[in-house]
């Protein structure tokens, strides 16, 4: 029999009160209205969330956050796949409700069942970065025998790209760059060559990464970029933008300074923006 949950009308949620720097405009609202589920949505009790750089740009009056892991506490009439009581996770791209809140309403198509072997914080750390790393490598045509260079290997997306390049796409050799303190992390994830970009004369840091990457590849190689939106890329570099379809896999890499409790979301955002983060900045527990 499906579990029954008592759902309050109000909840705690972090909300952008105006545009501006996260630390000065993000506020904890203890009486935010719990969202209503639309036709094919479920209401999720959020137990863990993870931050992505895009969360610093969410609109005025919105709750930030796209990554989540939690429990389905209500399902609208047209929900086919998920049931109340199931543990889920997802990257809730385009959802109007954010995940830095006790509850969020999400299309069921954006969620997948949480792998049992992962904790909620591990499960929340992966959805967005798996999809961007997997999709980017696929679009770049990485296949067995080819080699891969990941610029920004200690970032959320980079940590997944190293692992997927090795284990899923069968790259013959994976190299990655990071600042000095994160080289061991790159190696532990499977990078055969961990390049300290602050010491090796590989990059002119004033230049954009796509330009540096184009110089590094062999004839016939590909360069896929996930940042530098709206800027032209030197050929053969091209942009990849993530979509959301609720997929799985790989080892979670949670930034060791976290997980940050819900009350410390502003500290978590500062850490994300500090350059010190390695892997994913996770928020857990959520009250
Ligand atoms: N196209 C898409 O759909 C899509 C989706 C997701 C993300 N993105 C973009 O992809 C990029 C990477 O995303 P991510 O989530 O992997 O990033 P992230 O986890 O926040 O990246 C953090 C890493 O970036 C490096 N870094 C260099 N300069 C930094 C700075 N000024 N502030 C903070 N970190 C800095 C640091 O490593 P080192 O110390 O080694 O430099 C740090 O470990 C971002 O530009 C993001 O907006 C695009």
mmCIF file of C-alpha atoms in Angstrom, residues 40-255:
data_model
loop_
_atom_site.group_PDB
_atom_site.id
_atom_site.type_symbol
_atom_site.label_atom_id
_atom_site.label_comp_id
_atom_site.label_asym_id
_atom_site.label_seq_id
_atom_site.Cartn_x
_atom_site.Cartn_y
_atom_site.Cartn_z
ATOM 1 C CA UNK A 40 2.012 15.240 -14.685
ATOM 2 C CA UNK A 41 4.021 16.420 -11.698
ATOM 3 C CA UNK A 42 4.962 14.879 -8.398
ATOM 4 C CA UNK A 43 5.625 16.719 -5.158
ATOM 5 C CA UNK A 44 9.031 15.755 -3.785
ATOM 6 C CA UNK A 45 10.140 16.147 -0.173
ATOM 7 C CA UNK A 46 13.665 17.374 -0.903
ATOM 8 C CA UNK A 47 16.256 15.685 1.322
ATOM 9 C CA UNK A 48 19.414 16.872 -0.463
ATOM 10 C CA UNK A 49 20.200 19.395 -3.195
ATOM 11 C CA UNK A 50 23.374 20.313 -5.072
ATOM 12 C CA UNK A 51 24.475 23.674 -6.439
ATOM 13 C CA UNK A 52 25.423 24.484 -10.015
ATOM 14 C CA UNK A 53 26.919 27.773 -11.259
ATOM 15 C CA UNK A 54 23.622 28.521 -13.036
ATOM 16 C CA UNK A 55 21.872 28.660 -9.640
ATOM 17 C CA UNK A 56 23.494 32.014 -8.974
ATOM 18 C CA UNK A 57 21.495 33.440 -11.871
ATOM 19 C CA UNK A 58 17.975 32.431 -10.962
ATOM 20 C CA UNK A 59 15.293 35.056 -11.286
ATOM 21 C CA UNK A 60 13.910 37.422 -8.729
ATOM 22 C CA UNK A 61 11.322 35.794 -6.406
ATOM 23 C CA UNK A 62 12.462 32.314 -7.442
ATOM 24 C CA UNK A 63 13.796 29.465 -5.337
ATOM 25 C CA UNK A 64 17.230 28.441 -6.729
ATOM 26 C CA UNK A 65 18.454 24.887 -7.266
ATOM 27 C CA UNK A 66 17.925 22.238 -9.950
ATOM 28 C CA UNK A 67 19.595 19.100 -8.574
ATOM 29 C CA UNK A 68 17.738 17.098 -5.951
ATOM 30 C CA UNK A 69 17.283 13.787 -4.191
ATOM 31 C CA UNK A 70 14.212 13.105 -2.096
ATOM 32 C CA UNK A 71 10.963 11.207 -1.645
ATOM 33 C CA UNK A 72 7.766 11.458 -3.706
ATOM 34 C CA UNK A 73 5.038 12.565 -1.294
ATOM 35 C CA UNK A 74 2.235 13.271 -3.760
ATOM 36 C CA UNK A 75 1.519 12.421 -7.395
ATOM 37 C CA UNK A 76 -0.896 14.229 -9.723
ATOM 38 C CA UNK A 77 -3.534 12.244 -11.567
ATOM 39 C CA UNK A 78 -1.603 11.865 -14.834
ATOM 40 C CA UNK A 79 1.583 10.597 -13.227
ATOM 41 C CA UNK A 80 2.236 7.137 -14.655
ATOM 42 C CA UNK A 81 5.674 5.975 -13.587
ATOM 43 C CA UNK A 82 6.385 7.175 -10.057
ATOM 44 C CA UNK A 83 4.594 6.286 -6.852
ATOM 45 C CA UNK A 84 4.210 8.030 -3.528
ATOM 46 C CA UNK A 85 6.965 6.855 -1.169
ATOM 47 C CA UNK A 86 9.572 6.235 -3.880
ATOM 48 C CA UNK A 87 13.083 7.679 -3.530
ATOM 49 C CA UNK A 88 14.040 9.767 -6.552
ATOM 50 C CA UNK A 89 16.637 12.130 -7.889
ATOM 51 C CA UNK A 90 16.873 14.461 -10.856
ATOM 52 C CA UNK A 91 17.994 17.617 -12.601
ATOM 53 C CA UNK A 92 14.838 19.701 -12.654
ATOM 54 C CA UNK A 93 15.807 21.890 -15.600
ATOM 55 C CA UNK A 94 13.072 24.362 -16.624
ATOM 56 C CA UNK A 95 10.988 23.591 -13.519
ATOM 57 C CA UNK A 96 9.460 26.728 -12.037
ATOM 58 C CA UNK A 97 10.179 25.590 -8.463
ATOM 59 C CA UNK A 98 13.744 25.291 -7.209
ATOM 60 C CA UNK A 99 15.233 22.582 -5.027
ATOM 61 C CA UNK A 100 16.607 24.685 -2.128
ATOM 62 C CA UNK A 101 13.318 24.165 -0.350
ATOM 63 C CA UNK A 102 11.612 21.499 1.711
ATOM 64 C CA UNK A 103 9.302 20.577 -1.179
ATOM 65 C CA UNK A 104 9.351 21.010 -4.935
ATOM 66 C CA UNK A 105 6.890 20.092 -7.705
ATOM 67 C CA UNK A 106 8.560 18.376 -10.673
ATOM 68 C CA UNK A 107 7.497 16.741 -13.934
ATOM 69 C CA UNK A 108 7.885 13.002 -13.396
ATOM 70 C CA UNK A 109 9.803 12.766 -16.679
ATOM 71 C CA UNK A 110 12.698 14.696 -15.078
ATOM 72 C CA UNK A 111 13.152 12.200 -12.261
ATOM 73 C CA UNK A 112 14.715 8.762 -11.947
ATOM 74 C CA UNK A 113 14.631 6.329 -9.055
ATOM 75 C CA UNK A 114 17.514 6.969 -6.653
ATOM 76 C CA UNK A 115 20.085 4.163 -6.893
ATOM 77 C CA UNK A 116 19.821 2.263 -3.603
ATOM 78 C CA UNK A 117 23.583 2.195 -3.063
ATOM 79 C CA UNK A 118 23.788 6.002 -3.004
ATOM 80 C CA UNK A 119 22.942 8.199 -0.025
ATOM 81 C CA UNK A 120 20.623 11.148 -0.661
ATOM 82 C CA UNK A 121 23.543 13.587 -0.695
ATOM 83 C CA UNK A 122 25.500 11.428 -3.134
ATOM 84 C CA UNK A 123 22.447 11.009 -5.341
ATOM 85 C CA UNK A 124 21.772 14.770 -5.406
ATOM 86 C CA UNK A 125 25.355 15.540 -6.420
ATOM 87 C CA UNK A 126 25.154 13.919 -9.841
ATOM 88 C CA UNK A 127 22.131 14.541 -12.091
ATOM 89 C CA UNK A 128 23.136 17.798 -13.824
ATOM 90 C CA UNK A 129 26.830 17.019 -14.177
ATOM 91 C CA UNK A 130 26.265 13.491 -15.460
ATOM 92 C CA UNK A 131 23.993 14.766 -18.168
ATOM 93 C CA UNK A 132 26.272 17.567 -19.305
ATOM 94 C CA UNK A 133 29.423 15.412 -19.152
ATOM 95 C CA UNK A 134 27.837 12.413 -20.877
ATOM 96 C CA UNK A 135 26.084 14.503 -23.515
ATOM 97 C CA UNK A 136 29.186 16.570 -24.212
ATOM 98 C CA UNK A 137 31.452 13.544 -24.664
ATOM 99 C CA UNK A 138 28.879 11.856 -26.875
ATOM 100 C CA UNK A 139 28.497 14.965 -29.038
ATOM 101 C CA UNK A 140 32.294 15.240 -29.307
ATOM 102 C CA UNK A 141 32.363 11.709 -30.702
ATOM 103 C CA UNK A 142 34.609 10.203 -28.028
ATOM 104 C CA UNK A 143 34.991 6.492 -28.743
ATOM 105 C CA UNK A 144 37.279 3.606 -27.683
ATOM 106 C CA UNK A 145 40.902 4.267 -28.529
ATOM 107 C CA UNK A 146 40.622 8.058 -28.650
ATOM 108 C CA UNK A 147 42.280 10.187 -25.975
ATOM 109 C CA UNK A 148 40.556 12.846 -23.881
ATOM 110 C CA UNK A 149 41.778 16.087 -22.299
ATOM 111 C CA UNK A 150 39.430 17.554 -19.681
ATOM 112 C CA UNK A 151 40.056 21.245 -18.929
ATOM 113 C CA UNK A 152 38.703 22.002 -15.463
ATOM 114 C CA UNK A 153 38.911 18.386 -14.308
ATOM 115 C CA UNK A 154 38.127 19.145 -10.649
ATOM 116 C CA UNK A 155 34.860 20.910 -11.455
ATOM 117 C CA UNK A 156 31.546 19.149 -11.039
ATOM 118 C CA UNK A 157 31.296 18.428 -14.765
ATOM 119 C CA UNK A 158 35.019 17.672 -15.069
ATOM 120 C CA UNK A 159 35.022 14.996 -12.352
ATOM 121 C CA UNK A 160 32.299 13.144 -14.254
ATOM 122 C CA UNK A 161 33.888 13.675 -17.671
ATOM 123 C CA UNK A 162 37.112 11.980 -16.486
ATOM 124 C CA UNK A 163 35.238 8.952 -15.150
ATOM 125 C CA UNK A 164 32.835 8.613 -18.078
ATOM 126 C CA UNK A 165 35.671 9.101 -20.573
ATOM 127 C CA UNK A 166 37.522 6.172 -19.023
ATOM 128 C CA UNK A 167 34.782 3.820 -17.995
ATOM 129 C CA UNK A 168 31.928 4.399 -20.413
ATOM 130 C CA UNK A 169 33.484 5.808 -23.596
ATOM 131 C CA UNK A 170 36.654 3.683 -23.417
ATOM 132 C CA UNK A 171 39.165 6.497 -23.964
ATOM 133 C CA UNK A 172 42.689 5.156 -24.407
ATOM 134 C CA UNK A 173 44.142 7.921 -22.250
ATOM 135 C CA UNK A 174 42.567 10.642 -20.127
ATOM 136 C CA UNK A 175 44.419 13.804 -19.133
ATOM 137 C CA UNK A 176 42.920 16.613 -17.073
ATOM 138 C CA UNK A 177 43.882 20.036 -15.736
ATOM 139 C CA UNK A 178 43.277 21.655 -12.362
ATOM 140 C CA UNK A 179 44.958 23.959 -9.871
ATOM 141 C CA UNK A 180 47.696 22.469 -7.657
ATOM 142 C CA UNK A 181 45.653 21.205 -4.693
ATOM 143 C CA UNK A 182 43.289 19.113 -6.809
ATOM 144 C CA UNK A 183 45.739 16.991 -8.799
ATOM 145 C CA UNK A 184 45.334 13.968 -6.513
ATOM 146 C CA UNK A 185 41.584 14.117 -7.036
ATOM 147 C CA UNK A 186 42.087 13.988 -10.816
ATOM 148 C CA UNK A 187 44.310 10.900 -10.458
ATOM 149 C CA UNK A 188 41.899 9.187 -8.079
ATOM 150 C CA UNK A 189 39.157 9.578 -10.677
ATOM 151 C CA UNK A 190 41.243 7.908 -13.374
ATOM 152 C CA UNK A 191 43.196 10.698 -15.090
ATOM 153 C CA UNK A 192 46.468 9.148 -16.227
ATOM 154 C CA UNK A 193 47.972 12.591 -16.597
ATOM 155 C CA UNK A 194 47.034 15.325 -14.099
ATOM 156 C CA UNK A 195 48.240 18.716 -15.348
ATOM 157 C CA UNK A 196 48.722 21.627 -12.951
ATOM 158 C CA UNK A 197 47.637 24.556 -15.113
ATOM 159 C CA UNK A 198 49.258 27.026 -12.724
ATOM 160 C CA UNK A 199 52.715 25.551 -13.352
ATOM 161 C CA UNK A 200 52.788 23.911 -16.762
ATOM 162 C CA UNK A 201 53.174 26.294 -19.647
ATOM 163 C CA UNK A 202 50.066 24.800 -21.186
ATOM 164 C CA UNK A 203 47.721 27.686 -20.881
ATOM 165 C CA UNK A 204 47.788 31.391 -21.134
ATOM 166 C CA UNK A 205 45.176 32.020 -18.442
ATOM 167 C CA UNK A 206 44.032 35.198 -20.130
ATOM 168 C CA UNK A 207 42.816 33.170 -23.084
ATOM 169 C CA UNK A 208 39.473 31.408 -23.299
ATOM 170 C CA UNK A 209 39.533 27.653 -22.731
ATOM 171 C CA UNK A 210 38.147 26.830 -26.181
ATOM 172 C CA UNK A 211 41.150 28.569 -27.788
ATOM 173 C CA UNK A 212 43.573 26.691 -25.542
ATOM 174 C CA UNK A 213 41.845 23.390 -26.270
ATOM 175 C CA UNK A 214 41.882 23.859 -30.038
ATOM 176 C CA UNK A 215 45.661 24.256 -29.810
ATOM 177 C CA UNK A 216 45.982 21.051 -27.774
ATOM 178 C CA UNK A 217 44.126 18.616 -30.045
ATOM 179 C CA UNK A 218 45.422 16.406 -32.837
ATOM 180 C CA UNK A 219 44.256 16.744 -36.436
ATOM 181 C CA UNK A 220 40.707 15.377 -36.558
ATOM 182 C CA UNK A 221 40.117 15.910 -32.815
ATOM 183 C CA UNK A 222 37.038 17.587 -31.323
ATOM 184 C CA UNK A 223 36.604 20.346 -28.754
ATOM 185 C CA UNK A 224 33.330 20.576 -26.868
ATOM 186 C CA UNK A 225 32.735 23.564 -24.553
ATOM 187 C CA UNK A 226 30.041 23.936 -21.923
ATOM 188 C CA UNK A 227 30.771 27.499 -20.798
ATOM 189 C CA UNK A 228 31.454 30.634 -22.851
ATOM 190 C CA UNK A 229 27.795 30.909 -23.885
ATOM 191 C CA UNK A 230 27.004 33.247 -26.737
ATOM 192 C CA UNK A 231 30.649 33.588 -27.775
ATOM 193 C CA UNK A 232 31.938 32.352 -31.113
ATOM 194 C CA UNK A 233 34.269 29.365 -30.823
ATOM 195 C CA UNK A 234 37.354 28.779 -32.934
ATOM 196 C CA UNK A 235 36.734 25.760 -35.216
ATOM 197 C CA UNK A 236 36.445 22.843 -34.591
ATOM 198 C CA UNK A 237 35.252 23.814 -31.076
ATOM 199 C CA UNK A 238 31.484 23.786 -30.540
ATOM 200 C CA UNK A 239 29.081 24.344 -27.638
ATOM 201 C CA UNK A 240 26.998 21.771 -25.878
ATOM 202 C CA UNK A 241 23.978 22.669 -23.748
ATOM 203 C CA UNK A 242 22.565 20.146 -21.301
ATOM 204 C CA UNK A 243 19.108 18.687 -21.532
ATOM 205 C CA UNK A 244 17.423 16.805 -18.740
ATOM 206 C CA UNK A 245 16.190 13.235 -19.024
ATOM 207 C CA UNK A 246 16.817 11.667 -15.619
ATOM 208 C CA UNK A 247 19.731 9.240 -16.211
ATOM 209 C CA UNK A 248 22.201 7.428 -13.865
ATOM 210 C CA UNK A 249 25.839 6.242 -13.098
ATOM 211 C CA UNK A 250 29.462 7.040 -11.931
ATOM 212 C CA UNK A 251 31.081 7.799 -8.595
ATOM 213 C CA UNK A 252 29.725 10.841 -6.753
ATOM 214 C CA UNK A 253 32.366 13.460 -5.948
ATOM 215 C CA UNK A 254 31.137 15.634 -3.105
ATOM 216 C CA UNK A 255 33.216 18.654 -2.201
#
